[in-house]
Coordinates of N, CA, C and O in Angstrom, one line a residue:
Q1 N 47.4 227.0 -18.8 CA 47.7 226.6 -17.3 C 46.7 225.3 -17.1 O 45.5 225.5 -17.1
V2 N 47.2 224.2 -16.9 CA 46.6 222.9 -16.4 C 46.3 223.1 -15.0 O 46.9 223.1 -14.2
Q3 N 44.8 222.8 -14.6 CA 44.4 222.9 -13.4 C 42.9 222.3 -13.2 O 42.1 222.2 -14.1
L4 N 42.7 221.7 -12.2 CA 41.5 221.3 -11.6 C 40.9 222.3 -10.5 O 41.8 222.5 -9.6
V5 N 39.7 222.6 -10.5 CA 39.3 223.5 -9.5 C 38.1 222.8 -8.9 O 37.1 222.5 -9.9
E6 N 38.1 222.5 -7.6 CA 36.9 221.8 -6.9 C 36.0 222.9 -6.3 O 36.5 224.0 -6.0
S7 N 34.8 222.8 -6.3 CA 33.8 223.7 -5.6 C 32.5 223.0 -5.1 O 32.2 221.7 -5.4
G8 N 31.9 223.5 -4.2 CA 30.5 222.9 -3.9 C 30.4 222.5 -2.5 O 29.3 221.8 -2.0
G9 N 31.6 222.5 -1.8 CA 31.8 222.1 -0.5 C 30.9 223.0 0.6 O 30.5 224.0 0.1
G10 N 30.7 222.5 1.7 CA 30.1 223.3 2.7 C 29.7 222.7 3.8 O 30.2 221.5 4.2
L11 N 29.0 223.3 4.6 CA 28.2 222.6 5.8 C 26.8 222.1 5.8 O 26.0 222.7 5.2
V12 N 26.6 221.0 6.1 CA 25.2 220.4 5.8 C 24.9 219.3 7.1 O 25.9 218.9 7.6
Q13 N 23.6 219.2 7.4 CA 23.1 218.3 8.4 C 23.2 216.9 7.8 O 23.1 216.7 6.7
A14 N 23.4 216.0 8.8 CA 23.4 214.8 8.4 C 21.9 214.3 7.8 O 20.9 215.1 8.1
G15 N 22.2 213.5 6.4 CA 21.1 213.2 5.7 C 20.7 214.1 4.6 O 20.0 214.0 3.8
G16 N 21.7 215.2 4.8 CA 21.6 216.3 3.6 C 22.2 215.8 2.4 O 22.8 214.8 2.3
S17 N 22.5 216.7 1.3 CA 23.0 216.6 0.1 C 23.9 217.7 -0.3 O 23.7 218.8 0.2
L18 N 24.8 217.5 -1.0 CA 25.9 218.3 -1.5 C 26.1 217.7 -2.9 O 26.2 216.7 -3.3
R19 N 26.6 218.8 -3.8 CA 27.2 218.4 -5.2 C 28.4 219.1 -5.3 O 28.6 220.2 -5.3
L20 N 29.6 218.3 -5.5 CA 30.7 218.7 -5.7 C 31.0 218.9 -7.2 O 30.7 218.0 -7.9
S21 N 31.7 220.0 -7.6 CA 32.3 220.0 -8.9 C 33.6 220.0 -9.2 O 34.3 220.7 -8.1
C22 N 34.1 219.5 -10.1 CA 35.5 219.5 -10.3 C 35.7 219.9 -12.0 O 35.6 219.2 -13.0
A23 N 36.2 221.2 -12.1 CA 36.2 221.9 -13.3 C 37.7 221.8 -13.9 O 38.7 222.3 -13.2
A24 N 38.0 221.3 -15.0 CA 39.2 221.2 -15.8 C 39.5 222.5 -16.7 O 38.6 222.8 -17.3
S25 N 40.8 223.0 -16.6 CA 41.1 224.1 -17.5 C 42.5 223.7 -17.9 O 43.2 223.0 -17.4
G26 N 42.9 224.1 -19.1 CA 44.1 223.8 -20.1 C 44.1 222.4 -20.4 O 45.1 222.1 -21.1
F27 N 43.0 221.7 -20.3 CA 43.1 220.4 -21.0 C 41.8 219.7 -20.9 O 40.7 220.3 -20.3
T28 N 41.3 218.9 -22.0 CA 39.9 218.5 -21.7 C 39.8 216.9 -21.3 O 41.0 216.4 -21.1
L29 N 38.8 216.7 -20.6 CA 38.6 215.4 -19.7 C 38.5 214.3 -20.5 O 38.1 213.2 -20.0
D30 N 38.6 214.3 -21.8 CA 38.2 213.2 -22.7 C 39.4 212.2 -22.4 O 40.4 212.3 -22.3
Y31 N 39.1 210.7 -22.1 CA 39.9 210.0 -22.1 C 40.9 209.9 -20.7 O 42.0 209.8 -20.7
Y32 N 40.1 210.4 -19.7 CA 40.7 210.6 -18.4 C 40.0 209.7 -17.3 O 39.0 209.6 -17.5
A33 N 40.7 209.3 -16.3 CA 40.2 208.7 -15.2 C 40.2 209.9 -14.1 O 41.3 210.5 -13.8
I34 N 38.9 210.2 -13.6 CA 38.8 211.3 -12.5 C 38.5 210.7 -11.2 O 37.4 209.7 -11.4
D35 N 39.0 210.9 -10.2 CA 38.8 210.3 -9.2 C 38.5 211.6 -7.9 O 39.3 212.4 -8.1
W36 N 37.7 211.3 -7.1 CA 37.6 212.0 -5.9 C 38.0 211.1 -4.7 O 37.8 210.2 -4.3
F37 N 39.0 211.9 -4.0 CA 39.6 211.4 -2.7 C 39.0 212.4 -1.6 O 38.6 213.4 -1.8
R38 N 39.1 211.8 -0.3 CA 38.9 212.6 0.8 C 40.0 212.3 2.0 O 40.5 211.4 1.8
Q39 N 40.1 213.3 2.7 CA 41.0 213.5 3.7 C 40.4 213.9 4.9 O 40.2 215.0 5.1
A40 N 40.3 213.2 6.1 CA 39.6 213.6 7.2 C 40.9 213.9 8.1 O 41.8 213.3 8.0
P41 N 40.7 215.0 9.0 CA 41.7 215.1 10.1 C 42.4 213.8 10.6 O 41.6 213.0 11.3
G42 N 43.6 213.6 10.7 CA 44.2 212.6 11.5 C 44.2 211.4 10.7 O 44.6 210.2 11.1
K43 N 43.6 211.2 9.5 CA 43.5 210.2 8.4 C 44.1 210.3 7.2 O 44.5 211.3 6.8
E44 N 44.4 209.1 6.5 CA 45.1 209.2 5.3 C 43.8 209.4 4.1 O 42.8 209.3 4.5
R45 N 44.6 210.0 3.2 CA 43.7 210.3 1.9 C 43.2 209.1 1.2 O 43.9 208.0 1.3
E46 N 41.8 209.0 1.2 CA 41.2 207.8 0.5 C 40.4 208.0 -0.8 O 39.8 209.1 -0.8
G47 N 40.5 207.1 -1.7 CA 39.7 207.2 -3.0 C 38.2 207.0 -2.5 O 37.8 206.2 -1.5
V48 N 37.2 207.7 -3.1 CA 35.9 207.5 -2.6 C 35.0 207.0 -4.1 O 34.4 206.0 -4.1
S49 N 35.4 207.7 -5.2 CA 34.5 207.3 -6.4 C 35.2 207.9 -7.5 O 36.3 208.9 -7.5
C50 N 35.2 207.0 -8.5 CA 36.1 207.4 -9.7 C 35.2 207.1 -11.1 O 34.4 206.5 -10.9
I51 N 35.4 207.9 -12.0 CA 35.1 207.8 -13.4 C 35.8 207.9 -14.5 O 36.9 208.3 -14.5
S52 N 35.6 206.6 -15.7 CA 36.4 206.8 -16.9 C 35.7 207.7 -18.0 O 34.5 207.0 -18.3
T53 N 36.2 208.6 -18.3 CA 35.6 209.4 -19.3 C 35.5 208.8 -20.6 O 34.8 209.3 -21.6
S54 N 36.4 208.0 -20.8 CA 36.4 207.1 -22.1 C 35.1 206.4 -22.3 O 34.8 206.2 -23.7
D55 N 34.5 205.7 -21.1 CA 33.5 204.9 -21.5 C 32.3 205.2 -20.5 O 31.2 204.8 -20.3
G56 N 32.5 206.2 -19.5 CA 31.5 206.4 -18.6 C 31.4 205.6 -17.2 O 30.7 205.9 -16.5
R57 N 32.3 204.5 -17.2 CA 32.1 203.6 -16.1 C 32.6 204.4 -14.9 O 33.4 205.1 -14.9
T58 N 31.8 204.0 -13.9 CA 32.2 204.5 -12.6 C 32.3 203.5 -11.6 O 32.1 202.2 -11.7
Y59 N 33.0 203.9 -10.2 CA 33.2 202.8 -9.3 C 33.2 203.7 -8.2 O 33.8 205.0 -7.8
S60 N 32.4 203.3 -6.8 CA 32.7 204.0 -5.7 C 32.9 202.9 -4.5 O 32.5 201.8 -4.6
V61 N 33.7 203.5 -3.5 CA 33.7 202.4 -2.4 C 32.5 201.9 -1.7 O 31.7 202.8 -1.6
D62 N 32.6 200.9 -0.9 CA 31.4 200.5 0.0 C 30.9 201.6 0.8 O 29.6 201.5 0.9
S63 N 31.7 202.2 1.4 CA 31.2 203.2 2.4 C 30.3 204.2 1.8 O 29.6 205.0 2.4
V64 N 30.5 204.6 0.7 CA 29.4 205.5 -0.3 C 28.8 205.1 -1.1 O 27.8 206.0 -1.7
K65 N 28.9 203.8 -1.3 CA 28.0 203.3 -2.6 C 26.4 203.4 -2.3 O 26.0 203.0 -1.2
G66 N 25.9 203.7 -3.3 CA 24.4 203.9 -3.0 C 23.9 205.4 -2.7 O 22.7 205.7 -2.7
R67 N 24.9 206.2 -2.2 CA 24.8 207.5 -1.6 C 25.4 208.5 -2.6 O 25.0 209.6 -2.9
F68 N 26.7 208.2 -3.1 CA 27.4 209.1 -3.9 C 27.3 208.7 -5.4 O 27.5 207.6 -5.8
T69 N 27.2 209.6 -6.2 CA 27.3 209.2 -7.7 C 27.9 210.4 -8.4 O 27.9 211.5 -8.0
M70 N 28.9 209.9 -9.3 CA 29.6 210.8 -10.2 C 28.9 211.0 -11.6 O 28.3 210.0 -12.0
S71 N 29.2 212.1 -12.2 CA 28.7 212.4 -13.6 C 29.6 213.4 -14.2 O 30.5 213.8 -13.6
R72 N 29.6 213.5 -15.4 CA 30.3 214.4 -16.2 C 29.5 215.3 -17.2 O 28.6 214.9 -17.8
D73 N 29.8 216.5 -17.3 CA 29.3 217.3 -18.2 C 30.6 217.8 -19.2 O 31.4 218.6 -19.0
S74 N 30.4 217.1 -20.5 CA 31.4 217.4 -21.4 C 31.5 218.7 -22.0 O 32.7 219.1 -22.0
A75 N 30.4 219.5 -22.2 CA 30.5 220.7 -22.6 C 31.0 221.7 -21.8 O 31.6 222.6 -22.1
K76 N 30.7 221.3 -20.2 CA 31.4 222.2 -19.2 C 32.7 221.7 -18.8 O 33.5 222.4 -17.9
N77 N 33.4 220.5 -19.4 CA 34.5 220.0 -19.0 C 34.5 219.8 -17.4 O 35.5 220.1 -16.9
T78 N 33.9 219.4 -16.9 CA 33.5 219.3 -15.4 C 32.9 217.9 -15.1 O 32.2 217.3 -15.6
V79 N 33.5 217.5 -14.0 CA 32.9 216.3 -13.4 C 32.2 216.4 -11.9 O 32.8 217.6 -11.3
Y80 N 31.1 215.8 -11.7 CA 30.4 216.1 -10.4 C 30.3 214.8 -9.6 O 30.6 213.7 -10.0
L81 N 30.3 215.1 -8.3 CA 30.1 214.2 -7.2 C 28.8 214.6 -6.6 O 28.9 215.5 -5.7
Q82 N 27.7 213.8 -6.8 CA 26.6 214.1 -6.0 C 26.5 213.4 -4.7 O 26.6 211.9 -4.9
M83 N 26.4 213.9 -3.5 CA 26.5 213.2 -2.4 C 25.2 213.4 -1.7 O 24.8 214.5 -1.4
N84 N 24.6 212.3 -1.4 CA 23.2 212.2 -0.6 C 23.4 211.4 0.7 O 24.3 210.8 0.9
S85 N 22.4 211.6 1.3 CA 22.3 210.9 2.7 C 23.8 211.0 3.5 O 24.3 210.0 3.8
L86 N 24.1 212.2 3.7 CA 25.5 212.4 4.1 C 25.6 212.1 5.7 O 24.5 212.5 6.3
K87 N 26.5 211.6 5.9 CA 26.9 211.3 7.4 C 27.9 212.0 8.0 O 28.9 212.5 7.0
P88 N 28.0 212.2 9.2 CA 29.2 212.9 10.0 C 30.6 212.3 9.4 O 31.3 213.1 9.3
E89 N 30.6 210.9 9.3 CA 31.6 210.3 8.8 C 32.3 210.8 7.5 O 33.3 210.4 7.0
D90 N 31.4 211.4 6.5 CA 31.9 211.9 5.3 C 32.6 213.3 5.6 O 33.1 213.6 4.3
T91 N 32.6 213.9 6.6 CA 33.5 215.1 6.7 C 34.8 214.6 6.6 O 35.4 213.9 7.1
A92 N 35.2 215.7 5.5 CA 36.7 215.5 5.2 C 36.8 216.8 4.0 O 36.0 217.6 3.6
V93 N 38.1 217.1 3.7 CA 38.4 217.8 2.5 C 38.3 216.8 1.3 O 39.1 215.9 1.3
Y94 N 37.8 217.3 0.2 CA 37.5 216.6 -1.0 C 38.3 216.9 -2.1 O 38.4 218.3 -2.3
Y95 N 39.1 216.0 -2.7 CA 39.8 216.6 -3.8 C 39.5 215.7 -5.2 O 39.2 214.5 -4.9
C96 N 39.9 216.3 -6.1 CA 39.6 215.5 -7.3 C 41.0 215.5 -7.9 O 41.6 216.2 -7.9
A97 N 41.1 214.2 -8.8 CA 42.5 214.2 -9.6 C 42.2 213.3 -10.6 O 41.1 212.8 -10.8
A98 N 43.2 213.8 -11.6 CA 42.9 213.3 -13.1 C 44.2 212.7 -13.6 O 45.4 213.0 -13.4
V99 N 44.1 211.6 -14.5 CA 45.2 210.9 -14.8 C 44.5 210.4 -16.4 O 43.5 209.8 -16.5
P100 N 45.4 210.3 -17.4 CA 45.0 209.7 -18.8 C 44.7 208.3 -18.5 O 45.3 207.7 -17.6
T101 N 43.5 207.8 -19.1 CA 43.2 206.4 -19.1 C 44.3 205.7 -19.6 O 44.7 205.8 -20.8
R102 N 44.5 204.3 -19.0 CA 45.3 203.4 -19.8 C 44.9 202.1 -19.0 O 44.4 202.0 -17.9
S103 N 45.2 201.1 -19.7 CA 45.0 199.7 -19.2 C 43.5 199.2 -18.9 O 43.2 198.2 -18.2
G104 N 42.5 200.1 -19.2 CA 41.2 199.9 -19.2 C 40.7 200.2 -17.6 O 39.4 199.8 -17.3
S105 N 41.5 200.6 -16.8 CA 41.3 200.8 -15.4 C 40.3 202.1 -15.5 O 40.4 203.0 -16.0
V106 N 39.3 202.0 -14.3 CA 38.5 203.0 -13.9 C 39.3 204.1 -12.8 O 39.1 205.2 -12.7
C107 N 39.8 203.2 -11.8 CA 40.3 204.0 -10.8 C 42.1 203.5 -10.7 O 42.2 202.6 -11.3
Y108 N 42.8 204.5 -10.1 CA 44.2 204.4 -10.0 C 44.7 204.7 -8.6 O 43.9 205.3 -7.9
A109 N 46.1 204.2 -8.3 CA 46.5 204.4 -7.0 C 46.8 206.0 -7.0 O 46.9 206.7 -7.9
F110 N 46.9 206.3 -5.7 CA 47.0 207.6 -5.2 C 48.0 208.3 -6.0 O 47.9 209.5 -6.7
D111 N 49.3 207.7 -6.1 CA 50.4 208.4 -6.6 C 50.6 208.2 -8.2 O 51.4 208.9 -8.7
E112 N 49.3 207.8 -8.9 CA 49.5 207.6 -10.3 C 48.8 209.0 -10.8 O 48.8 209.0 -12.2
Y113 N 48.0 209.7 -10.1 CA 47.3 210.8 -10.6 C 48.3 212.0 -11.1 O 49.1 212.1 -10.3
D114 N 47.9 212.6 -12.3 CA 49.0 213.6 -12.6 C 48.4 215.0 -12.2 O 49.3 215.9 -12.0
F115 N 47.1 215.3 -12.3 CA 46.7 216.7 -11.8 C 45.8 216.4 -10.6 O 44.9 215.4 -10.4
W116 N 45.8 217.4 -9.6 CA 45.1 217.4 -8.3 C 44.4 219.0 -8.3 O 45.2 220.0 -8.6
G117 N 43.1 218.9 -7.7 CA 42.6 220.2 -7.2 C 43.0 220.5 -6.0 O 43.8 219.9 -5.1
Q118 N 42.6 221.9 -5.4 CA 43.0 222.3 -4.3 C 42.3 221.6 -3.0 O 42.6 222.0 -1.9
G119 N 41.1 221.2 -3.3 CA 40.4 220.4 -2.3 C 39.2 221.5 -1.8 O 39.3 222.7 -2.0
T120 N 38.0 220.9 -1.4 CA 37.0 221.6 -1.1 C 36.6 221.0 0.3 O 36.4 219.6 0.6
Q121 N 36.2 221.7 1.5 CA 35.9 221.1 2.5 C 34.3 220.9 2.7 O 33.5 221.6 2.3
V122 N 34.1 219.7 3.1 CA 32.9 219.2 3.3 C 32.8 218.8 5.0 O 33.4 218.2 5.4
T123 N 31.6 219.3 5.6 CA 31.4 219.2 7.0 C 30.0 218.9 6.9 O 29.0 219.5 6.7
V124 N 29.8 217.8 7.8 CA 28.4 217.2 8.0 C 28.1 217.0 9.3 O 28.9 216.4 10.2
S125 N 27.2 217.9 10.0 CA 27.2 217.8 11.3 C 25.9 216.8 11.8 O 24.9 216.6 11.0
S126 N 26.0 216.5 13.0 CA 25.0 215.3 13.4 C 23.7 215.9 14.0 O 23.8 217.3 14.4

């Protein structure tokens, strides 16, 4: 069964850190683009950070650049999102998504991802 499972969310104070995990089963994450999206109440889902497992390139949106870092553990078939200096506006449900890489892109549009996790809640208190 192909699936992505997120974990690591929780409640943290502003300025704190969390590390989210996205574990894949049923397929290997080689040659995939993995993206972390988030959705806050009343807002659209937005892409946050992505990684190409083909070459390790990453990309983050400006609002999290310098605070969030993506990495991958091939042996565990898992991708991580390290989130530092968290802000209340980072509060959202975080989802990971995967699609086979093509065209050399690191990130893809929301509707191009083949696999999605169930989401993990991140709450940052002020």
